[in-house]
Amino acid sequence: MGHIIALVNQKGGVAKTTTAINLAASLNKRKKKILLVDFDPQANATSGLGIDKHEVKTSVYDCIINDVQVQEAILPTYRKNLDLLPSSMDLAGAEQELGALDDHGLRLKKVLSPVVDDYDYILIDCAPSLGMLTINALGAADEIYIPIQCEYYALEGVEQLMQTVRLVKQAYNPELAVGGIIMTMYDGRMRLAKEVVASVAEAFGDVVFKTRIPRNVKLAEAPSYGRAIIDYEALSKGALAYNNLAREVLKRG
């Protein structure tokens, strides 16, 4: 059975989508079959894999709201065995629409259930909020990864996120676990970055991945070319970091 990981942090600008795309590609490079679910109305993961979000005919919105079969929405990407369940702007209206449905917290779980055995990993790129979309992602996931930037106020909002996780465990998904903390935007030359890593490690212990994702110009450029960093600039610091992160994920099993 495929392992479902939701990448979640209600703060924007923490490299969540960057991590979703590049971890997916790096796991795929290691012969894993991957489905990336773009569950953010901004659809940046969709465009970041080279798919024009304005040309998407059937998206995850249609699946969770209109009961369209997920197989009709999944698209291949330029990487073999790396598939995408794309997003669209319609997803912005799903927050209110989900509230009117009986199984409103488990719609994404229901959508993914027919294909969960077809993939080694399913990664969900969540919206930067703690609304019904994120609750659905947590309801579907086996575990969550939290990207945290190595900057001042890094832990701001994390307790609120953890409270949401506790509520979802009680209401929808008792097996949900916090599987990993990913430190992003790391600059080892800065004292602040080292202090933030130390404080996060103190708070979360061994859950924190050893790999630090650096600030890297190539990481910022790659989405505009519709490519993961390992295919855009394979020897960049960003590519090396995400390759190392993928090894850690596989080692954890």
Tab-separated table of C-alpha atoms in Angstrom:
chain	number	residue	atom	x	y	z
A	1	MET	CA	0.000	0.000	0.000
A	2	GLY	CA	1.248	3.479	-0.874
A	3	HIS	CA	2.411	5.726	1.926
A	4	ILE	CA	0.626	9.088	2.062
A	5	ILE	CA	2.534	12.144	3.295
A	6	ALA	CA	0.994	15.603	3.644
A	7	LEU	CA	3.374	18.550	3.529
A	8	VAL	CA	1.732	21.147	5.699
A	9	ASN	CA	2.410	24.486	7.309
A	10	GLN	CA	-0.189	27.240	7.456
A	11	LYS	CA	2.551	29.823	7.065
A	12	GLY	CA	3.341	30.798	3.504
A	13	GLY	CA	6.834	31.127	2.125
A	14	VAL	CA	8.359	28.143	3.920
A	15	ALA	CA	9.293	26.231	0.725
A	16	LYS	CA	6.427	23.787	1.112
A	17	THR	CA	5.625	23.493	-2.587
A	18	THR	CA	9.329	23.505	-3.454
A	19	THR	CA	9.771	20.594	-1.075
A	20	ALA	CA	6.728	18.736	-2.387
A	21	ILE	CA	7.942	18.913	-6.000
A	22	ASN	CA	11.584	18.169	-5.323
A	23	LEU	CA	11.073	15.427	-2.765
A	24	ALA	CA	8.634	13.761	-5.171
A	25	ALA	CA	11.157	13.910	-8.013
A	26	SER	CA	14.045	12.746	-5.820
A	27	LEU	CA	12.051	9.754	-4.571
A	28	ASN	CA	11.040	9.026	-8.161
A	29	LYS	CA	14.718	9.091	-9.158
A	30	ARG	CA	15.159	6.211	-6.711
A	31	LYS	CA	12.744	4.028	-8.674
A	32	LYS	CA	9.673	4.897	-6.620
A	33	LYS	CA	6.310	5.466	-8.253
A	34	ILE	CA	4.969	8.780	-6.996
A	35	LEU	CA	1.700	10.690	-7.081
A	36	LEU	CA	1.919	14.379	-6.196
A	37	VAL	CA	-1.430	15.851	-5.157
A	38	ASP	CA	-1.629	19.615	-5.664
A	39	PHE	CA	-4.124	20.560	-2.963
A	40	ASP	CA	-3.491	24.300	-3.044
A	41	PRO	CA	-5.774	26.626	-5.075
A	42	GLN	CA	-2.680	28.533	-6.232
A	43	ALA	CA	-1.725	25.395	-8.216
A	44	ASN	CA	1.997	26.114	-7.990
A	45	ALA	CA	2.914	22.430	-7.795
A	46	THR	CA	0.993	21.903	-11.028
A	47	SER	CA	2.859	24.621	-12.930
A	48	GLY	CA	6.119	23.684	-11.202
A	49	LEU	CA	5.985	20.306	-12.949
A	50	GLY	CA	5.503	21.895	-16.348
A	51	ILE	CA	1.714	21.649	-16.628
A	52	ASP	CA	-0.229	24.797	-17.552
A	53	LYS	CA	-2.744	25.181	-14.721
A	54	HIS	CA	-5.031	27.170	-17.040
A	55	GLU	CA	-5.265	24.186	-19.387
A	56	VAL	CA	-6.261	21.654	-16.712
A	57	LYS	CA	-9.633	20.199	-17.655
A	58	THR	CA	-10.224	17.984	-14.603
A	59	SER	CA	-8.659	18.714	-11.229
A	60	VAL	CA	-8.685	17.518	-7.645
A	61	TYR	CA	-11.588	19.925	-7.101
A	62	ASP	CA	-13.786	17.905	-9.444
A	63	CYS	CA	-12.871	14.760	-7.549
A	64	ILE	CA	-13.629	15.980	-4.030
A	65	ILE	CA	-16.731	18.045	-4.850
A	66	ASN	CA	-18.293	16.438	-7.930
A	67	ASP	CA	-17.296	12.797	-7.322
A	68	VAL	CA	-15.249	12.553	-10.519
A	69	GLN	CA	-13.087	9.419	-10.441
A	70	VAL	CA	-9.499	10.259	-9.560
A	71	GLN	CA	-8.175	8.249	-12.509
A	72	GLU	CA	-9.829	10.778	-14.828
A	73	ALA	CA	-7.908	13.663	-13.265
A	74	ILE	CA	-4.404	12.209	-12.776
A	75	LEU	CA	-1.882	13.439	-15.339
A	76	PRO	CA	1.549	12.074	-16.273
A	77	THR	CA	4.476	14.465	-15.930
A	78	TYR	CA	7.748	14.679	-17.823
A	79	ARG	CA	9.182	12.088	-15.382
A	80	LYS	CA	8.143	8.482	-15.866
A	81	ASN	CA	6.209	7.165	-12.854
A	82	LEU	CA	5.805	10.641	-11.360
A	83	ASP	CA	2.136	11.524	-11.746
A	84	LEU	CA	0.197	14.619	-10.750
A	85	LEU	CA	-3.309	15.152	-9.443
A	86	PRO	CA	-3.551	18.796	-10.504
A	87	SER	CA	-5.188	21.730	-8.816
A	88	SER	CA	-7.194	24.624	-10.210
A	89	MET	CA	-8.515	27.968	-9.009
A	90	ASP	CA	-11.886	26.272	-8.449
A	91	LEU	CA	-10.377	24.702	-5.335
A	92	ALA	CA	-10.568	28.093	-3.606
A	93	GLY	CA	-14.336	27.660	-3.346
A	94	ALA	CA	-14.107	24.149	-1.944
A	95	GLU	CA	-13.658	25.311	1.661
A	96	GLN	CA	-17.328	26.339	1.902
A	97	GLU	CA	-18.638	23.590	-0.357
A	98	LEU	CA	-16.992	20.859	1.721
A	99	GLY	CA	-18.802	22.060	4.833
A	100	ALA	CA	-22.137	21.102	3.277
A	101	LEU	CA	-21.086	17.479	2.673
A	102	ASP	CA	-21.675	14.708	5.219
A	103	ASP	CA	-18.155	13.277	4.946
A	104	HIS	CA	-16.550	16.709	4.615
A	105	GLY	CA	-13.338	15.786	6.467
A	106	LEU	CA	-12.658	12.578	4.553
A	107	ARG	CA	-13.391	13.515	0.952
A	108	LEU	CA	-9.743	13.425	-0.136
A	109	LYS	CA	-9.201	10.071	1.571
A	110	LYS	CA	-12.170	8.709	-0.355
A	111	VAL	CA	-10.827	10.166	-3.615
A	112	LEU	CA	-7.371	8.637	-3.200
A	113	SER	CA	-8.456	5.211	-1.972
A	114	PRO	CA	-8.837	3.644	-5.488
A	115	VAL	CA	-5.216	4.480	-6.407
A	116	VAL	CA	-3.353	4.269	-3.111
A	117	ASP	CA	-2.023	0.804	-3.974
A	118	ASP	CA	-0.742	2.020	-7.347
A	119	TYR	CA	2.010	4.203	-5.846
A	120	ASP	CA	4.897	3.849	-3.438
A	121	TYR	CA	4.358	7.378	-2.117
A	122	ILE	CA	1.570	9.910	-2.420
A	123	LEU	CA	2.660	13.433	-1.469
A	124	ILE	CA	0.043	16.103	-0.766
A	125	ASP	CA	1.035	19.744	-1.187
A	126	CYS	CA	-1.312	21.555	1.192
A	127	ALA	CA	-2.631	25.096	1.051
A	128	PRO	CA	-1.128	27.611	3.522
A	129	SER	CA	-4.125	27.495	5.852
A	130	LEU	CA	-5.759	25.318	8.481
A	131	GLY	CA	-9.160	25.157	6.794
A	132	MET	CA	-11.165	22.266	5.394
A	133	LEU	CA	-8.653	21.556	2.625
A	134	THR	CA	-5.858	20.977	5.120
A	135	ILE	CA	-8.155	18.962	7.371
A	136	ASN	CA	-8.930	16.736	4.371
A	137	ALA	CA	-5.228	16.296	3.669
A	138	LEU	CA	-4.590	15.327	7.291
A	139	GLY	CA	-7.563	12.977	7.192
A	140	ALA	CA	-6.061	11.173	4.200
A	141	ALA	CA	-2.408	11.088	5.294
A	142	ASP	CA	-0.401	8.463	7.154
A	143	GLU	CA	1.924	11.188	8.396
A	144	ILE	CA	2.773	14.832	7.925
A	145	TYR	CA	6.024	16.586	7.117
A	146	ILE	CA	6.309	20.188	8.312
A	147	PRO	CA	8.690	22.480	6.415
A	148	ILE	CA	10.016	25.174	8.780
A	149	GLN	CA	12.163	28.027	7.520
A	150	CYS	CA	15.381	28.847	9.368
A	151	GLU	CA	14.295	32.380	10.174
A	152	TYR	CA	12.998	34.447	13.054
A	153	TYR	CA	9.496	33.384	14.186
A	154	ALA	CA	10.115	29.962	12.630
A	155	LEU	CA	7.951	28.168	15.186
A	156	GLU	CA	5.178	30.751	15.034
A	157	GLY	CA	1.915	28.936	14.334
A	158	VAL	CA	3.332	25.434	14.761
A	159	GLU	CA	1.447	24.901	18.025
A	160	GLN	CA	-1.785	25.858	16.258
A	161	LEU	CA	-0.929	23.306	13.562
A	162	MET	CA	-0.260	20.654	16.194
A	163	GLN	CA	-3.643	21.393	17.781
A	164	THR	CA	-5.274	20.848	14.379
A	165	VAL	CA	-3.403	17.540	14.077
A	166	ARG	CA	-4.748	16.474	17.479
A	167	LEU	CA	-8.299	17.361	16.459
A	168	VAL	CA	-8.021	15.446	13.183
A	169	LYS	CA	-6.642	12.408	15.037
A	170	GLN	CA	-9.690	12.468	17.327
A	171	ALA	CA	-12.278	13.058	14.617
A	172	TYR	CA	-11.003	11.373	11.454
A	173	ASN	CA	-7.600	9.743	11.505
A	174	PRO	CA	-6.335	8.268	14.802
A	175	GLU	CA	-3.177	6.864	13.143
A	176	LEU	CA	-1.958	10.243	11.853
A	177	ALA	CA	1.630	10.977	12.918
A	178	VAL	CA	4.091	13.833	12.664
A	179	GLY	CA	6.698	12.048	10.578
A	180	GLY	CA	9.241	14.749	9.911
A	181	ILE	CA	10.321	18.356	10.297
A	182	ILE	CA	12.216	19.760	7.295
A	183	MET	CA	14.427	22.777	7.910
A	184	THR	CA	14.358	25.027	4.836
A	185	MET	CA	16.073	28.239	3.675
A	186	TYR	CA	19.138	27.312	5.698
A	187	ASP	CA	22.275	29.436	5.562
A	188	GLY	CA	25.025	27.934	7.690
A	189	ARG	CA	26.890	31.247	7.737
A	190	MET	CA	24.139	32.843	9.788
A	191	ARG	CA	24.062	32.437	13.538
A	192	LEU	CA	20.281	32.820	13.517
A	193	ALA	CA	19.845	29.800	11.235
A	194	LYS	CA	21.861	27.608	13.596
A	195	GLU	CA	19.887	28.895	16.594
A	196	VAL	CA	16.579	28.141	14.866
A	197	VAL	CA	17.689	24.590	14.019
A	198	ALA	CA	18.727	24.081	17.645
A	199	SER	CA	15.388	25.333	18.985
A	200	VAL	CA	13.385	23.172	16.578
A	201	ALA	CA	15.510	20.128	17.463
A	202	GLU	CA	14.877	20.811	21.134
A	203	ALA	CA	11.139	20.976	20.507
A	204	PHE	CA	10.803	17.964	18.175
A	205	GLY	CA	13.866	15.775	18.750
A	206	ASP	CA	14.600	12.977	16.282
A	207	VAL	CA	11.598	13.893	14.134
A	208	VAL	CA	13.728	16.655	12.588
A	209	PHE	CA	15.466	15.513	9.408
A	210	LYS	CA	19.232	15.895	9.408
A	211	THR	CA	19.194	17.325	5.882
A	212	ARG	CA	18.941	21.108	5.713
A	213	ILE	CA	17.480	22.638	2.564
A	214	PRO	CA	19.656	25.650	1.669
A	215	ARG	CA	18.788	28.985	0.193
A	216	ASN	CA	19.615	28.416	-3.451
A	217	VAL	CA	18.997	30.523	-6.551
A	218	LYS	CA	18.605	27.447	-8.745
A	219	LEU	CA	15.792	26.160	-6.520
A	220	ALA	CA	13.950	29.416	-7.144
A	221	GLU	CA	14.542	29.258	-10.898
A	222	ALA	CA	13.563	25.642	-11.543
A	223	PRO	CA	9.731	26.041	-11.320
A	224	SER	CA	9.722	28.651	-14.085
A	225	TYR	CA	11.123	25.934	-16.362
A	226	GLY	CA	8.608	23.343	-15.167
A	227	ARG	CA	11.314	21.097	-13.789
A	228	ALA	CA	12.401	19.707	-10.450
A	229	ILE	CA	15.819	20.862	-9.318
A	230	ILE	CA	17.424	17.462	-10.010
A	231	ASP	CA	16.506	17.891	-13.684
A	232	TYR	CA	17.183	21.610	-13.931
A	233	GLU	CA	20.553	21.835	-12.159
A	234	ALA	CA	21.579	18.404	-10.918
A	235	LEU	CA	24.803	19.538	-9.228
A	236	SER	CA	23.356	22.519	-7.392
A	237	LYS	CA	23.245	22.666	-3.616
A	238	GLY	CA	19.460	22.429	-3.773
A	239	ALA	CA	19.533	19.246	-5.837
A	240	LEU	CA	22.067	17.624	-3.538
A	241	ALA	CA	19.978	18.552	-0.498
A	242	TYR	CA	16.748	17.074	-1.852
A	243	ASN	CA	18.590	13.927	-2.913
A	244	ASN	CA	19.839	13.602	0.665
A	245	LEU	CA	16.346	14.240	2.029
A	246	ALA	CA	14.928	11.481	-0.186
A	247	ARG	CA	17.555	9.076	1.186
A	248	GLU	CA	16.497	9.964	4.722
A	249	VAL	CA	12.841	9.430	3.906
A	250	LEU	CA	13.553	6.000	2.436
A	251	LYS	CA	15.788	5.085	5.352
A	252	ARG	CA	12.977	5.872	7.774
A	253	GLY	CA	10.825	3.514	5.743
